[in-house]
Each structure stands twice: as structure tokens, then as C-alpha cells.
Short mmCIF file of C-alpha atoms in Angstrom, two decimals:
data_model
loop_
_atom_site.label_atom_id
_atom_site.label_comp_id
_atom_site.label_asym_id
_atom_site.label_seq_id
_atom_site.Cartn_x
_atom_site.Cartn_y
_atom_site.Cartn_z
CA ARG A 202 26.16 -8.00 -24.74
CA PRO A 203 24.53 -8.04 -21.28
CA ALA A 204 22.02 -5.37 -20.55
CA THR A 205 21.56 -6.27 -16.92
CA PRO A 206 22.30 -9.00 -14.35
CA VAL A 207 19.15 -10.24 -12.59
CA TYR A 208 19.67 -12.49 -9.64
CA THR A 209 17.59 -15.64 -9.12
CA SER A 210 15.37 -15.83 -6.09
CA GLY A 211 17.49 -18.28 -4.12
CA THR A 212 14.54 -20.48 -3.15
CA THR A 213 16.60 -23.67 -3.34
CA GLY A 214 20.16 -22.47 -3.14
CA ARG A 215 22.40 -19.51 -3.63
CA PRO A 216 21.21 -16.74 -6.06
CA ASN A 217 22.92 -16.64 -9.43
CA GLY A 218 23.42 -13.57 -11.60
CA VAL A 219 21.50 -14.10 -14.80
CA MET A 220 22.96 -12.07 -17.70
CA LEU A 221 20.06 -10.82 -19.90
CA SER A 222 20.61 -8.83 -23.05
CA HIS A 223 18.40 -6.09 -24.48
CA HIS A 224 17.49 -8.63 -27.18
CA ASN A 225 16.41 -11.17 -24.58
CA ILE A 226 14.12 -8.83 -22.78
CA LEU A 227 12.60 -7.06 -25.80
CA CYS A 228 11.92 -10.28 -27.64
CA ASP A 229 10.12 -11.65 -24.63
CA ALA A 230 8.08 -8.46 -24.06
CA GLN A 231 7.10 -8.36 -27.74
CA ALA A 232 6.04 -12.01 -27.70
CA ILE A 233 3.81 -11.31 -24.64
CA THR A 234 1.98 -8.50 -26.49
CA ARG A 235 1.25 -10.96 -29.36
CA LEU A 236 -0.28 -13.41 -26.85
CA VAL A 237 -2.13 -10.89 -24.62
CA PRO A 238 -2.59 -7.46 -26.26
CA THR A 239 -2.20 -4.34 -24.17
CA PHE A 240 -3.14 -0.80 -25.17
CA ARG A 241 -2.27 2.89 -24.69
CA GLU A 242 -5.29 3.30 -22.44
CA ASP A 243 -4.20 0.60 -20.01
CA VAL A 244 -3.11 1.48 -16.48
CA PHE A 245 -0.73 -0.98 -14.76
CA LEU A 246 -0.41 -1.04 -10.97
CA SER A 247 3.11 -2.02 -9.96
CA PHE A 248 3.90 -3.29 -6.52
CA LEU A 249 6.44 -6.05 -7.11
CA PRO A 250 10.15 -5.06 -6.95
CA LEU A 251 11.72 -4.05 -10.30
CA SER A 252 14.71 -6.21 -9.28
CA HIS A 253 12.55 -9.22 -10.22
CA ALA A 254 12.51 -10.19 -13.86
CA PHE A 255 8.74 -10.76 -13.90
CA GLU A 256 7.90 -7.17 -12.84
CA ARG A 257 10.77 -5.63 -14.91
CA THR A 258 9.71 -7.24 -18.20
CA VAL A 259 5.92 -7.41 -17.85
CA GLY A 260 5.30 -4.37 -15.61
CA TYR A 261 8.02 -2.00 -16.89
CA TYR A 262 9.40 -2.74 -20.42
CA LEU A 263 6.10 -3.98 -21.80
CA PRO A 264 4.00 -0.94 -20.86
CA MET A 265 6.71 1.27 -22.32
CA MET A 266 6.50 -0.73 -25.56
CA THR A 267 2.75 -0.34 -25.68
CA ALA A 268 2.66 3.26 -24.43
CA SER A 269 0.60 2.25 -21.44
CA SER A 270 0.70 4.00 -18.01
CA VAL A 271 2.22 2.59 -14.85
CA ALA A 272 1.28 3.60 -11.36
CA TYR A 273 3.42 2.52 -8.46
CA ALA A 274 1.83 1.30 -5.26
CA ARG A 275 3.11 2.77 -1.97
CA SER A 276 3.59 -0.59 -0.26
CA ILE A 277 2.05 -4.08 0.03
CA GLU A 278 0.36 -2.98 3.26
CA GLU A 279 -1.37 -0.08 1.43
CA LEU A 280 -2.17 -2.10 -1.70
CA ALA A 281 -5.89 -2.46 -0.96
CA GLU A 282 -6.24 1.32 -0.80
CA ASP A 283 -4.15 1.92 -3.80
CA LEU A 284 -6.21 -0.52 -5.89
CA THR A 285 -9.44 1.43 -5.19
CA SER A 286 -7.84 4.85 -5.79
CA ILE A 287 -5.75 4.03 -8.94
CA ARG A 288 -8.32 1.59 -10.41
CA PRO A 289 -5.85 -0.22 -12.69
CA THR A 290 -6.93 -2.10 -15.86
CA VAL A 291 -3.98 -4.45 -15.66
CA LEU A 292 -2.81 -6.13 -12.48
CA ILE A 293 0.41 -8.15 -12.38
CA SER A 294 0.77 -10.16 -9.23
CA VAL A 295 2.23 -13.22 -7.60
CA PRO A 296 -0.16 -15.91 -6.23
CA ARG A 297 0.40 -14.77 -2.66
CA ILE A 298 -1.72 -11.65 -3.16
CA TYR A 299 -4.62 -13.64 -4.63
CA GLU A 300 -4.26 -16.17 -1.76
CA ARG A 301 -4.49 -13.36 0.78
CA VAL A 302 -7.58 -11.88 -0.79
CA TYR A 303 -9.19 -15.28 -1.03
CA GLY A 304 -8.38 -15.98 2.57
CA ARG A 305 -9.95 -12.73 3.75
CA LEU A 306 -13.06 -13.51 1.73
CA GLN A 307 -13.37 -16.95 3.28
CA GLN A 308 -12.79 -15.59 6.73
CA LYS A 309 -15.56 -12.95 6.34
CA LEU A 310 -17.98 -15.54 4.89
CA ALA A 311 -17.43 -17.78 7.88
CA GLN A 312 -18.60 -14.98 10.10
CA LYS A 313 -21.73 -14.32 8.10
CA GLY A 314 -25.00 -16.27 7.92
CA MET A 315 -26.05 -19.10 5.66
CA ILE A 316 -27.80 -16.75 3.21
CA ALA A 317 -24.55 -14.84 2.50
CA ARG A 318 -22.55 -18.05 2.03
CA THR A 319 -25.15 -19.42 -0.27
CA LEU A 320 -25.28 -16.27 -2.36
CA PHE A 321 -21.48 -16.41 -2.67
CA ARG A 322 -21.42 -20.08 -3.73
CA THR A 323 -24.22 -19.56 -6.22
CA THR A 324 -22.40 -16.52 -7.72
CA GLU A 325 -19.15 -18.45 -8.06
CA HIS A 326 -20.88 -21.42 -9.59
CA LEU A 327 -22.91 -19.38 -12.11
CA GLY A 328 -19.93 -17.17 -12.93
CA TRP A 329 -17.77 -20.16 -13.61
CA HIS A 330 -20.45 -21.58 -15.94
CA ARG A 331 -20.49 -18.24 -17.78
CA PHE A 332 -16.75 -18.37 -18.11
CA GLU A 333 -16.73 -21.95 -19.40
CA ALA A 334 -19.49 -21.00 -21.94
CA ALA A 335 -17.43 -18.05 -23.11
CA GLN A 336 -14.45 -20.40 -23.59
CA GLY A 337 -16.65 -22.76 -25.69
CA ARG A 338 -16.48 -25.60 -23.12
CA ALA A 339 -20.07 -25.40 -21.88
CA PRO A 340 -23.56 -24.49 -23.27
CA GLN A 341 -24.55 -20.88 -23.14
CA PRO A 342 -26.59 -19.82 -20.03
CA GLY A 343 -30.36 -19.57 -20.44
CA MET A 344 -32.46 -16.54 -19.95
CA GLY A 345 -33.08 -17.39 -16.27
CA GLU A 346 -29.33 -17.77 -15.53
CA ARG A 347 -28.60 -14.43 -17.27
CA LEU A 348 -31.17 -12.61 -15.20
CA LEU A 349 -29.93 -14.18 -12.00
CA TRP A 350 -26.33 -13.22 -12.88
CA GLN A 351 -27.35 -9.58 -13.25
CA LEU A 352 -28.76 -9.68 -9.71
CA LEU A 353 -25.81 -11.64 -8.21
CA ASN A 354 -23.31 -9.35 -9.99
CA ARG A 355 -24.83 -6.36 -8.15
CA LEU A 356 -25.11 -8.10 -4.85
CA VAL A 357 -21.93 -10.12 -4.70
CA ALA A 358 -19.44 -10.23 -7.60
CA GLY A 359 -19.41 -6.49 -8.37
CA LYS A 360 -18.69 -5.61 -4.74
CA ILE A 361 -15.70 -8.00 -4.67
CA LEU A 362 -14.33 -6.62 -7.90
CA ALA A 363 -14.82 -3.06 -6.67
CA ARG A 364 -12.19 -3.77 -4.00
CA LEU A 365 -9.73 -4.41 -6.85
CA GLY A 366 -10.58 -1.11 -8.49
CA GLY A 367 -13.63 -2.24 -10.44
CA ARG A 368 -12.19 -1.99 -14.01
CA ILE A 369 -9.49 -4.68 -14.27
CA ARG A 370 -9.28 -5.94 -17.83
CA LEU A 371 -6.43 -8.42 -17.23
CA ALA A 372 -5.24 -9.91 -13.96
CA ILE A 373 -1.96 -11.79 -14.44
CA SER A 374 -0.59 -14.36 -12.01
CA GLY A 375 2.98 -15.50 -12.30
CA GLY A 376 6.18 -16.16 -10.34
CA ALA A 377 4.75 -19.30 -8.67
CA PRO A 378 1.85 -21.73 -9.11
CA LEU A 379 -1.68 -20.50 -8.35
CA HIS A 380 -4.02 -23.03 -6.86
CA GLU A 381 -6.82 -23.87 -9.27
CA ARG A 382 -9.43 -23.54 -6.49
CA ILE A 383 -8.42 -19.93 -5.92
CA ALA A 384 -8.34 -19.14 -9.68
CA ARG A 385 -11.82 -20.65 -10.05
CA CYS A 386 -13.19 -18.43 -7.28
CA PHE A 387 -11.91 -15.19 -8.81
CA ILE A 388 -12.89 -16.13 -12.31
CA GLY A 389 -16.33 -17.08 -11.04
CA MET A 390 -16.65 -13.54 -9.69
CA GLY A 391 -15.84 -12.15 -13.14
CA LEU A 392 -12.17 -11.37 -12.79
CA PRO A 393 -10.28 -12.01 -16.04
CA LEU A 394 -7.48 -13.97 -14.39
CA LEU A 395 -4.66 -15.41 -16.49
CA GLN A 396 -1.92 -17.60 -15.20
CA GLY A 397 1.53 -17.77 -16.91
CA TYR A 398 4.90 -19.35 -16.38
CA GLY A 399 8.51 -18.33 -16.58
CA LEU A 400 11.93 -18.13 -15.03
CA THR A 401 14.59 -15.47 -14.73
CA GLU A 402 16.85 -17.29 -17.19
CA ALA A 403 14.14 -16.95 -19.83
CA ALA A 404 13.76 -13.13 -19.43
CA PRO A 405 11.39 -14.44 -17.83
CA VAL A 406 8.09 -15.39 -19.52
CA VAL A 407 7.83 -18.66 -21.32
CA SER A 408 4.00 -19.18 -21.54
CA GLY A 409 0.71 -17.59 -20.71
CA ASN A 410 -3.05 -18.14 -21.15
CA ARG A 411 -4.95 -16.10 -23.68
CA PRO A 412 -8.21 -14.40 -22.60
CA GLN A 413 -10.06 -16.31 -25.30
CA ASP A 414 -8.28 -19.68 -24.55
CA ASN A 415 -7.86 -19.80 -20.79
CA ILE A 416 -7.40 -23.06 -18.96
CA PRO A 417 -6.80 -22.03 -15.34
CA ALA A 418 -5.16 -25.31 -14.40
CA SER A 419 -2.49 -24.71 -17.02
CA VAL A 420 0.10 -22.01 -17.47
CA GLY A 421 -1.03 -21.40 -21.02
CA GLU A 422 0.54 -21.52 -24.43
CA ILE A 423 4.22 -21.25 -25.23
CA LEU A 424 5.00 -17.67 -26.40
CA PRO A 425 5.37 -17.13 -30.08
CA GLY A 426 9.06 -17.56 -31.19
CA ILE A 427 9.92 -19.83 -28.23
CA ASP A 428 10.37 -23.60 -28.50
CA ALA A 429 9.64 -26.00 -25.61
CA ARG A 430 9.79 -29.73 -25.07
CA VAL A 431 9.81 -32.26 -22.21
CA ASP A 432 12.75 -34.64 -21.99
CA GLU A 433 12.81 -38.25 -20.95
CA HIS A 434 12.98 -37.34 -17.28
CA GLY A 435 9.92 -35.07 -17.53
CA GLU A 436 11.96 -31.82 -17.24
CA LEU A 437 10.80 -28.82 -19.33
CA LEU A 438 13.41 -27.51 -21.74
CA VAL A 439 13.13 -24.10 -23.45
CA ARG A 440 14.91 -22.54 -26.38
CA GLY A 441 14.52 -19.14 -28.02
CA PRO A 442 15.75 -15.54 -28.28
CA ASN A 443 14.72 -14.93 -24.67
CA VAL A 444 17.16 -17.44 -23.18
CA MET A 445 19.92 -15.75 -21.08
CA LEU A 446 23.52 -15.25 -22.16
CA GLY A 447 24.61 -17.16 -19.12
CA TYR A 448 25.38 -16.86 -15.35
CA TRP A 449 27.71 -14.10 -14.29
CA GLY A 450 31.14 -15.55 -13.50
CA LEU A 451 29.87 -19.13 -13.51
CA PRO A 452 30.72 -20.72 -16.89
CA GLN A 453 30.32 -24.34 -15.63
CA ASP A 454 26.94 -23.61 -14.22
CA THR A 455 26.00 -22.02 -17.55
CA ARG A 456 27.08 -25.13 -19.49
CA ASP A 457 25.19 -27.35 -17.06
CA THR A 458 21.99 -25.25 -17.62
CA ILE A 459 22.14 -24.58 -21.34
CA ASP A 460 23.27 -27.44 -23.66
CA LYS A 461 25.15 -27.09 -26.94
CA GLU A 462 21.90 -26.86 -28.92
CA GLY A 463 20.70 -23.92 -26.82
CA TRP A 464 18.11 -25.78 -24.75
CA LEU A 465 17.66 -24.26 -21.27
CA ARG A 466 16.98 -26.73 -18.44
CA THR A 467 14.22 -25.16 -16.42
CA GLY A 468 14.32 -27.49 -13.43
CA ASP A 469 10.48 -27.82 -13.65
CA ILE A 470 8.48 -30.90 -14.35
CA GLY A 471 6.33 -30.15 -17.38
CA GLU A 472 3.53 -31.62 -19.50
CA ILE A 473 2.43 -30.28 -22.86
CA ARG A 474 -1.10 -31.13 -23.82
CA GLY A 475 -2.30 -29.65 -27.13
CA LYS A 476 -1.33 -25.98 -27.03
CA HIS A 477 -1.21 -25.76 -23.22
CA LEU A 478 1.65 -26.25 -20.82
CA PHE A 479 1.12 -27.78 -17.33
CA ILE A 480 3.74 -27.52 -14.59
CA ARG A 481 3.72 -30.53 -12.27
CA GLY A 482 6.37 -29.44 -9.79
CA ARG A 483 10.04 -28.64 -9.26
CA ILE A 484 12.67 -31.32 -9.73
CA LYS A 485 14.81 -30.00 -6.86
CA GLU A 486 11.92 -29.35 -4.48
CA ILE A 487 10.74 -32.92 -4.20
CA LEU A 488 10.96 -34.14 -0.60
CA VAL A 489 12.24 -37.75 -0.24
CA LEU A 490 11.10 -39.23 3.01
CA SER A 491 13.19 -41.85 4.86
CA THR A 492 10.59 -44.43 3.63
CA GLY A 493 11.57 -43.61 0.04
CA GLU A 494 8.26 -41.90 -0.68
CA LYS A 495 8.31 -38.61 -2.61
CA VAL A 496 6.32 -35.56 -1.68
CA PRO A 497 5.79 -32.32 -3.68
CA PRO A 498 6.01 -29.62 -0.93
CA ALA A 499 4.63 -26.71 -3.03
CA ASP A 500 1.39 -28.61 -3.80
CA LEU A 501 0.76 -29.32 -0.09
CA GLU A 502 1.56 -25.71 0.82
CA MET A 503 -0.92 -24.34 -1.75
CA ALA A 504 -3.58 -26.63 -0.41
CA LEU A 505 -2.92 -25.58 3.19
CA VAL A 506 -3.12 -21.78 2.65
CA GLN A 507 -6.62 -22.12 1.19
CA ASP A 508 -7.80 -22.23 4.79
CA PRO A 509 -8.10 -18.54 5.99
CA LEU A 510 -6.66 -19.68 9.34
CA PHE A 511 -3.25 -20.36 7.73
CA GLU A 512 -1.41 -17.24 6.58
CA GLN A 513 1.71 -19.09 5.52
CA ALA A 514 2.81 -22.74 5.34
CA MET A 515 6.01 -24.71 4.76
CA VAL A 516 6.14 -28.52 4.82
CA VAL A 517 9.26 -30.44 5.71
CA GLY A 518 10.31 -34.07 5.78
CA GLU A 519 13.47 -34.59 3.69
CA GLY A 520 15.09 -37.78 5.02
CA ARG A 521 12.54 -38.07 7.77
CA PRO A 522 9.77 -40.68 8.44
CA PHE A 523 6.76 -38.36 7.81
CA VAL A 524 5.73 -34.98 6.72
CA GLY A 525 5.57 -32.05 9.16
CA ALA A 526 4.53 -28.45 8.68
CA LEU A 527 5.45 -24.98 9.98
CA LEU A 528 2.27 -22.86 9.97
CA VAL A 529 1.77 -19.12 10.49
CA LEU A 530 -1.77 -18.48 11.78
CA GLN A 531 -3.80 -15.48 10.68
CA SER A 532 -4.12 -13.36 13.76
CA ASP A 533 -7.84 -12.54 13.73
CA ALA A 534 -8.82 -16.13 12.85
CA TRP A 535 -6.68 -17.41 15.67
CA GLN A 536 -8.21 -15.00 18.11
CA GLN A 537 -11.66 -16.40 17.31
CA LEU A 538 -10.50 -19.99 17.30
CA GLY A 539 -8.71 -19.62 20.60
CA ARG A 540 -11.79 -18.26 22.32
CA GLU A 541 -13.87 -21.14 20.97
CA LEU A 542 -11.40 -23.48 22.56
CA SER A 543 -11.60 -21.61 25.87
CA LEU A 544 -7.87 -20.62 25.48
CA ASP A 545 -6.22 -17.24 25.87
CA PRO A 546 -5.18 -16.54 22.23
CA GLY A 547 -2.75 -13.89 23.48
CA ASP A 548 -0.79 -16.44 25.45
CA PRO A 549 1.98 -18.18 23.37
CA ALA A 550 1.41 -21.34 25.38
CA ALA A 551 -1.99 -21.68 23.75
CA LEU A 552 -0.25 -22.51 20.43
CA VAL A 553 1.20 -25.69 21.90
CA GLU A 554 -1.87 -26.80 23.83
CA PRO A 555 -2.86 -30.35 22.79
CA THR A 556 -6.42 -29.16 22.05
CA SER A 557 -5.34 -26.48 19.60
CA THR A 558 -2.71 -28.75 17.97
CA GLN A 559 -5.22 -31.53 17.52
CA LEU A 560 -7.83 -29.26 16.04
CA ILE A 561 -5.23 -27.81 13.64
CA LEU A 562 -4.19 -31.31 12.56
CA GLU A 563 -7.83 -32.19 11.85
CA ARG A 564 -8.17 -29.09 9.64
CA VAL A 565 -4.95 -29.91 7.84
CA GLU A 566 -6.20 -33.49 7.21
CA GLN A 567 -9.32 -32.20 5.60
CA LEU A 568 -7.35 -29.84 3.35
CA LEU A 569 -4.96 -32.62 2.27
CA SER A 570 -7.65 -35.32 1.89
CA SER A 571 -6.93 -35.66 -1.86
CA PHE A 572 -3.26 -36.42 -1.27
CA PRO A 573 -1.91 -39.97 -0.62
CA GLY A 574 -1.33 -41.25 2.91
CA HIS A 575 2.44 -40.73 2.85
CA ALA A 576 1.91 -36.99 2.04
CA GLN A 577 -0.27 -36.32 5.08
CA VAL A 578 1.06 -33.93 7.68
CA ARG A 579 1.57 -35.68 11.04
CA ALA A 580 3.01 -32.85 13.17
CA VAL A 581 2.76 -29.04 13.17
CA ASN A 582 4.63 -26.07 14.62
CA LEU A 583 2.37 -23.07 15.06
CA THR A 584 3.34 -19.38 15.23
CA LEU A 585 1.71 -15.93 14.75
CA GLU A 586 4.92 -14.20 13.53
CA PRO A 587 4.79 -13.89 9.69
CA TRP A 588 7.80 -14.77 7.50
CA THR A 589 8.93 -11.63 5.65
CA ILE A 590 11.17 -10.45 2.82
CA GLU A 591 12.93 -8.14 5.31
CA GLY A 592 13.59 -11.10 7.56
CA GLY A 593 15.36 -12.93 4.78
CA LEU A 594 12.82 -15.81 4.66
CA LEU A 595 10.92 -14.78 1.52
CA THR A 596 12.01 -13.80 -2.01
CA PRO A 597 10.86 -10.45 -3.47
CA THR A 598 7.92 -12.35 -5.01
CA MET A 599 7.04 -13.83 -1.61
CA LYS A 600 8.20 -17.41 -2.26
CA LEU A 601 9.85 -19.31 0.54
CA LYS A 602 13.59 -19.41 0.82
CA ARG A 603 13.77 -23.01 1.90
CA PRO A 604 17.44 -23.19 2.90
CA ALA A 605 17.03 -20.00 5.04
CA MET A 606 13.81 -21.31 6.58
CA GLU A 607 15.35 -24.67 7.45
CA GLN A 608 18.34 -22.91 9.06
CA ARG A 609 16.25 -20.36 10.96
CA PHE A 610 13.74 -22.97 12.28
CA GLU A 611 16.17 -25.80 12.79
CA ARG A 612 15.10 -26.36 16.37
CA GLN A 613 11.35 -26.20 15.62
CA ILE A 614 11.74 -28.70 12.82
CA ARG A 615 13.80 -31.03 15.04
CA ASP A 616 11.07 -30.81 17.70
CA LEU A 617 8.45 -32.04 15.13
CA TYR A 618 10.22 -35.37 15.08
CA ALA A 619 11.10 -35.62 18.79
CA GLY A 620 10.70 -39.21 20.00
CA HIS A 621 11.06 -40.71 16.50
CA LEU A 622 14.14 -42.67 15.45
CA LEU A 623 15.87 -40.62 12.78
CA VAL A 624 18.90 -41.04 10.65
CA GLU A 625 20.51 -37.58 10.57
#
């Protein structure tokens, strides 16, 4: 029998009510504890909505199962202060929070001198080597490296981790892909960051990295008791006691999603290598340009928000001749850039000045240099107004609601292609 309906995020269409049983949820939570142990002494910091399956299972039912404590953050805006006052040992987050912290770090580094930037890069490089050695993928650091790390840990890494409370034992990222570059930075600073994968229909966790077998580019091992395979089209299929009972009031959608043998179609493109699962994109989120070329929007967006200037990004181009992007600029970074360009950053007209647009396109080109030519962004729309959950443009885990975005910014998207022959 259903224990609860949990609605999907609605990133690619209307939300569906996922019927999860007590058995679904408890089996999933128990499997997670077998992969990543948690203890009575652990303190979780909860800031994601409990209406989301990720937070409900991993941040609510799981700590109850292990007799851990849960502290609730006051708000996303006050999260930084709550981290230092609560000092959690377990942090469950979506990639957007790690992206924001990473962006702030890069912005501050850009304002500092060469010595500070060199110390940061050296700390990250040495910390990554220590991590790889601990995972058995690199030789152990020598005495000189160990002594240098003690110094850099005090000067750099320890100060960064102190802003996260200073005693995090496990930092979990889920709900969306985390860029490997960002994961590498935090791991290099000594943060025990583990990426996992799941979906609401699977209650929700399907896989996760173990602390002792952590490949940041992957989403880890399939949880104990769950089966997974990749079909001939590359789609990841999942079967197990965690798979939902069905969609509320939508029997045909349920049959389309779960076959007669109990395999759940995830809609994600997967690859299983050894014990580890790698997610290569969403089947439904591939943009098909009018040229026939295919572009994975999420990959481009993850690359763009690595730049501290870009607070948020959405790429567009379905049925159009090239890729465009809507970009939300980080206010402080734009203030500095505007002054460097001899523009008034407080004037909205500065965002459409050819000099600022050209400079932004050059930065975008550098960020996307590893992508093929057809995936390069050729036009941008710039704004300082963030996209919010309250505004109906983001899901509770801060993923883009693409249909809502395309409807809200229909004119801006149309303007990106002004002067080009389009087939609408």
C-alpha cells in the first residue's frame, strides 16, 4: 500500500505523483547504510525541502534508522552561518550549493595576489594526490609532501573547511550531476565528498560512492539489493524493492515506465564500468538543432557556472541553427567587470552593450573549449535577476524547470535568433 505520494520535479514536463510504500523507502534507506555507514553520533544538517524524495529518505528516514541527530537550517540564505554554528558531520546537498561555494572561492581568489592563488592551487593539487593515494590509485606521498600538507592544511584547506563547520565526515551530493572539476577542488581541500544518483521513482537512491572506493566522475556503485542494466538504446534500467508502486491516477504512464518484468525506465543515459555507474545525460533533455546536431544542455550549463561571473545558466537551441544561453550574472562580479569596461554596472543598458556581450562570449568560449563546434554558444542574454523556486523557475532542489523557463523567457530566447532564418 502507498505510504506517500511524492511529486516529480517537473524539469521536463508536468509533475507526476509517485506512489512510494513504506517498504520502498525503508529498503532504500537500509541499503544506503550498508554502502555508507552512519552512526548515532552523526549530526545531519537539513536544508532541502522534505517534499523532495532525496531529503526525505536520506536526511529524514535514514538518520531515524541510525539514531542520528538532524538539525534544520533556517534558510538557504542563512546556510553559511548555520554551518558554522551547527557544525554538522553529515551534509546532504544538491550540486548548486557546492557550485555557489566554489564560485565564491574563485571570485575571492581572483581579487587576491599571485601568492594566494599559487597556495590554493598547490593545496588542491597536493590534496588530490593524497586522496588518490588513499584510494589506491597513486603512490603514497613522501615525507616532504606530508610536511607541506600540514602547512597548507593550516593556511588554506582548514580555513575553507571551517566555513563548512570544520567536522564534516561525509558530504553527499545528489539530485543532479556535480561537475568533476568542482568535486576535485573540494576533495583536494580534504572534504570527503561523495556523489550519488537516484530518481523519485526509485525512492530515490540507486547508487552512491563509498568513502573507500570513490570515483568522483561516477555516481558510485549500485546499492545492495538493486539490479541495474543498460538497454540497447543506452538507457539505464533499474529493478528492486525500492521501485515505486506506480504513478497516482496514471496507469498508462506507469505501464510505460515499468515493464512487465519490473524494470524501471530511468530516462537517463548510463554506462556501467566495473562496479561504478556513470550517467551520460538525460534522454529527454538532448537538444536537437535544426542542423541535426545533438547537444546535452546540462553538460554545457555545468561548465558555464564554473565561472564565478555566472550565477545561473540555461542553454537553448531546440530546432534552431545554433546554441544560445540565458545567463544570470553574479552581482559583485558584474560590478567589478562593468567598471573595468568603463560601463555603469547599475544601468540595465550595460548588459546589452556590444563590449560586455563580446567579452561574455569570449569567456563562454573558453569555458566550452572542450566541446565540439556545434555545441558552442553563439548568442547570450544577460540578466542580474536570479531564477528562484518561489518564482516557479526552479525545482525544490534548484534544478531548472525548462518548460517554465522557455515560456517565461520566450521573447528573450526569440531575440537570440533575431535575423536568422528559423523554421518555427
